[in-house]
Amino acid sequence: MSDAQSAAIKVGIIMGSQSDWATMSHTADTLKSLGIPFESRVVSAHRTPDLLFEYAEAAAGRGLEVIIAGAGGAAHLPGMCAAKTHLPVLGVPVQSSMLSGVDSLLSIVQMPAGVPTATLAIGKAGAINAALLAASILSNHDDNVRAALLDFRQQQTDRVLANPIPGE
Ligand code: RP5
């Protein structure tokens, strides 16, 4: 990746395991559809804690503006990431096999006051919405992202209006 490409990356997607990619690929696909450059990495809070600290501490200096962190089970990745950066961290609770992601959701959402993480819905919906929320944040100063986001929303509205209830 060239320096110019690397400098353009504003969103970092991190996840606790390769197994989270089935969910987090929806974040990547949504960012791609909006034309937002991003990077994606496996960074585990408990299996690679030093890497997580390095990633979070360097993120702002590398030009990232938003971090999207997906994790399942005892999902401490978003919270630990938020502890090491002032950037907004958007947490995606990955649907776990034992407790269907309720464990992931509660692990991410119940941050004690002082170090916030935004918390999205469990699974695919949350993964897509994390990308859209990142787009909203970038839209505050990026005209291209704002235009892409508004276009996405208009198309979504048009699709709903064009699809009456079958048989009605
Ligand atoms: C978490 O443990 C990951 O975010 C993943 O959702 C979960 C299970 O990981 P694997 O055992 O599939 O690697 O750290």
Short mmCIF file of C-alpha atoms and ligand atoms in Angstrom, two decimals:
data_model
loop_
_atom_site.label_atom_id
_atom_site.label_comp_id
_atom_site.label_asym_id
_atom_site.label_seq_id
_atom_site.Cartn_x
_atom_site.Cartn_y
_atom_site.Cartn_z
CA MET A 1 0.00 0.00 0.00
CA SER A 2 1.40 3.42 -0.95
CA ASP A 3 1.75 6.26 1.57
CA ALA A 4 -1.02 8.17 -0.23
CA GLN A 5 -3.41 5.21 -0.02
CA SER A 6 -2.51 4.65 3.61
CA ALA A 7 -3.05 8.34 4.42
CA ALA A 8 -6.55 8.17 2.92
CA ILE A 9 -7.70 5.45 5.32
CA LYS A 10 -10.05 6.97 7.87
CA VAL A 11 -11.76 3.87 9.27
CA GLY A 12 -10.13 0.91 10.95
CA ILE A 13 -12.07 -2.33 11.33
CA ILE A 14 -10.69 -4.62 13.99
CA MET A 15 -12.05 -7.95 15.20
CA GLY A 16 -11.13 -10.41 17.86
CA SER A 17 -10.84 -13.45 15.61
CA GLN A 18 -10.88 -14.51 11.98
CA SER A 19 -14.19 -16.16 12.86
CA ASP A 20 -15.69 -12.66 13.26
CA TRP A 21 -15.10 -11.86 9.58
CA ALA A 22 -18.40 -13.48 8.51
CA THR A 23 -20.06 -10.65 10.45
CA MET A 24 -17.53 -7.86 9.98
CA SER A 25 -17.37 -8.37 6.21
CA HIS A 26 -20.76 -6.63 6.16
CA THR A 27 -19.07 -3.56 7.63
CA ALA A 28 -16.38 -3.77 4.98
CA ASP A 29 -18.91 -4.21 2.16
CA THR A 30 -20.94 -1.21 3.36
CA LEU A 31 -17.87 1.03 3.62
CA LYS A 32 -16.84 -0.09 0.14
CA SER A 33 -20.27 0.73 -1.27
CA LEU A 34 -19.94 4.25 0.16
CA GLY A 35 -16.43 4.68 -1.26
CA ILE A 36 -14.84 5.01 2.18
CA PRO A 37 -11.26 3.69 2.38
CA PHE A 38 -10.69 1.38 5.34
CA GLU A 39 -8.37 -1.27 6.70
CA SER A 40 -9.31 -4.50 8.47
CA ARG A 41 -7.22 -6.42 10.99
CA VAL A 42 -7.58 -9.25 13.47
CA VAL A 43 -6.59 -7.76 16.83
CA SER A 44 -7.56 -9.73 19.92
CA ALA A 45 -7.84 -8.11 23.35
CA HIS A 46 -6.84 -11.31 25.13
CA ARG A 47 -4.81 -13.25 22.53
CA THR A 48 -2.77 -10.30 21.21
CA PRO A 49 -3.10 -7.61 23.90
CA ASP A 50 0.19 -5.89 23.02
CA LEU A 51 -0.90 -5.59 19.38
CA LEU A 52 -4.22 -4.09 20.49
CA PHE A 53 -2.42 -1.46 22.57
CA GLU A 54 -0.04 -0.65 19.70
CA TYR A 55 -2.92 -0.40 17.22
CA ALA A 56 -5.11 1.80 19.41
CA GLU A 57 -2.27 4.08 20.49
CA ALA A 58 -1.07 4.63 16.92
CA ALA A 59 -4.51 4.95 15.29
CA ALA A 60 -5.05 8.73 15.58
CA GLY A 61 -1.49 9.51 14.55
CA ARG A 62 -1.95 7.33 11.44
CA GLY A 63 -4.94 9.44 10.42
CA LEU A 64 -7.75 7.08 11.41
CA GLU A 65 -10.88 8.91 12.53
CA VAL A 66 -13.14 6.04 13.56
CA ILE A 67 -12.46 2.51 14.79
CA ILE A 68 -15.08 -0.21 14.39
CA ALA A 69 -14.43 -3.16 16.69
CA GLY A 70 -16.31 -6.44 16.40
CA ALA A 71 -16.05 -9.18 19.01
CA GLY A 72 -18.03 -12.03 20.48
CA GLY A 73 -18.49 -13.68 23.85
CA ALA A 74 -16.58 -11.82 26.57
CA ALA A 75 -16.23 -9.00 24.07
CA HIS A 76 -13.77 -6.64 25.71
CA LEU A 77 -12.11 -5.56 22.46
CA PRO A 78 -14.09 -2.33 21.89
CA GLY A 79 -13.77 -1.22 25.51
CA MET A 80 -10.07 -1.95 25.73
CA CYS A 81 -9.51 -0.21 22.41
CA ALA A 82 -11.45 2.84 23.62
CA ALA A 83 -9.29 2.88 26.74
CA LYS A 84 -6.21 3.45 24.58
CA THR A 85 -7.49 6.02 22.08
CA HIS A 86 -9.64 9.15 22.10
CA LEU A 87 -11.09 8.20 18.68
CA PRO A 88 -14.74 7.12 18.54
CA VAL A 89 -14.96 3.33 18.89
CA LEU A 90 -18.06 1.66 17.48
CA GLY A 91 -18.63 -1.80 18.94
CA VAL A 92 -20.30 -4.61 17.02
CA PRO A 93 -21.48 -7.54 19.16
CA VAL A 94 -20.79 -10.69 17.16
CA GLN A 95 -23.41 -13.41 17.54
CA SER A 96 -21.83 -16.08 19.77
CA SER A 97 -22.73 -19.76 19.57
CA MET A 98 -23.52 -20.28 23.27
CA LEU A 99 -25.54 -17.17 24.16
CA SER A 100 -26.49 -15.86 20.70
CA GLY A 101 -24.58 -12.61 21.14
CA VAL A 102 -26.38 -11.36 24.25
CA ASP A 103 -23.08 -11.91 26.07
CA SER A 104 -21.26 -9.87 23.40
CA LEU A 105 -23.87 -7.10 23.55
CA LEU A 106 -23.77 -6.75 27.33
CA SER A 107 -19.96 -6.89 27.38
CA ILE A 108 -19.77 -3.96 24.96
CA VAL A 109 -22.69 -1.80 26.03
CA GLN A 110 -22.12 -1.68 29.79
CA MET A 111 -19.03 0.55 29.82
CA PRO A 112 -18.56 2.35 33.14
CA ALA A 113 -18.77 6.14 32.88
CA GLY A 114 -15.63 7.78 31.53
CA VAL A 115 -14.64 5.59 28.59
CA PRO A 116 -17.52 5.25 26.13
CA THR A 117 -18.02 2.86 23.25
CA ALA A 118 -20.92 3.18 20.86
CA THR A 119 -22.79 -0.14 20.72
CA LEU A 120 -24.58 -1.42 17.65
CA ALA A 121 -27.05 -4.28 17.23
CA ILE A 122 -25.94 -7.92 17.41
CA GLY A 123 -24.65 -9.41 14.16
CA LYS A 124 -25.18 -8.35 10.55
CA ALA A 125 -27.47 -5.37 11.26
CA GLY A 126 -24.97 -3.96 13.72
CA ALA A 127 -22.08 -4.55 11.34
CA ILE A 128 -23.84 -2.65 8.55
CA ASN A 129 -24.97 0.13 10.87
CA ALA A 130 -21.46 0.57 12.27
CA ALA A 131 -20.29 1.44 8.76
CA LEU A 132 -23.21 3.84 8.28
CA LEU A 133 -22.53 5.48 11.65
CA ALA A 134 -18.86 5.87 10.73
CA ALA A 135 -20.02 7.50 7.49
CA SER A 136 -22.22 9.91 9.49
CA ILE A 137 -19.23 10.89 11.64
CA LEU A 138 -17.00 11.45 8.60
CA SER A 139 -19.82 13.37 6.89
CA ASN A 140 -19.34 16.22 9.31
CA HIS A 141 -16.32 17.33 7.31
CA ASP A 142 -16.15 15.11 4.21
CA ASP A 143 -18.44 16.23 1.38
CA ASN A 144 -17.91 13.06 -0.67
CA VAL A 145 -18.86 10.76 2.18
CA ARG A 146 -21.90 12.94 2.98
CA ALA A 147 -23.07 12.74 -0.63
CA ALA A 148 -22.61 8.96 -0.71
CA LEU A 149 -24.47 8.53 2.58
CA LEU A 150 -27.38 10.72 1.50
CA ASP A 151 -27.56 8.85 -1.80
CA PHE A 152 -27.62 5.50 0.04
CA ARG A 153 -30.46 6.70 2.26
CA GLN A 154 -32.46 8.06 -0.66
CA GLN A 155 -32.10 4.80 -2.60
CA GLN A 156 -33.20 2.85 0.46
CA THR A 157 -36.26 5.07 0.82
CA ASP A 158 -37.08 4.76 -2.88
CA ARG A 159 -36.84 0.94 -2.70
CA VAL A 160 -39.29 0.81 0.20
CA LEU A 161 -41.74 3.18 -1.49
CA ALA A 162 -41.54 1.19 -4.73
CA ASN A 163 -42.37 -2.10 -3.03
CA PRO A 164 -46.00 -2.25 -1.90
CA ILE A 165 -47.20 -5.26 0.10
CA PRO A 166 -47.48 -8.26 -2.28
CA GLY A 167 -51.09 -8.86 -3.35
CA GLU A 168 -52.31 -5.43 -2.20
C1 RP5 B 1 -13.64 -13.43 20.62
O1 RP5 B 1 -13.90 -14.77 20.82
C2 RP5 B 1 -13.75 -13.20 19.16
O2 RP5 B 1 -14.18 -11.89 18.93
C3 RP5 B 1 -14.73 -14.23 18.68
O3 RP5 B 1 -16.02 -13.69 18.45
C4 RP5 B 1 -14.79 -15.22 19.83
C5 RP5 B 1 -14.45 -16.63 19.41
O4 RP5 B 1 -13.20 -16.63 18.78
P1 RP5 B 1 -12.65 -17.95 18.08
O5 RP5 B 1 -12.56 -19.00 19.14
O6 RP5 B 1 -13.63 -18.30 16.99
O7 RP5 B 1 -11.32 -17.58 17.51
O8 RP5 B 1 -12.38 -13.09 21.05
#
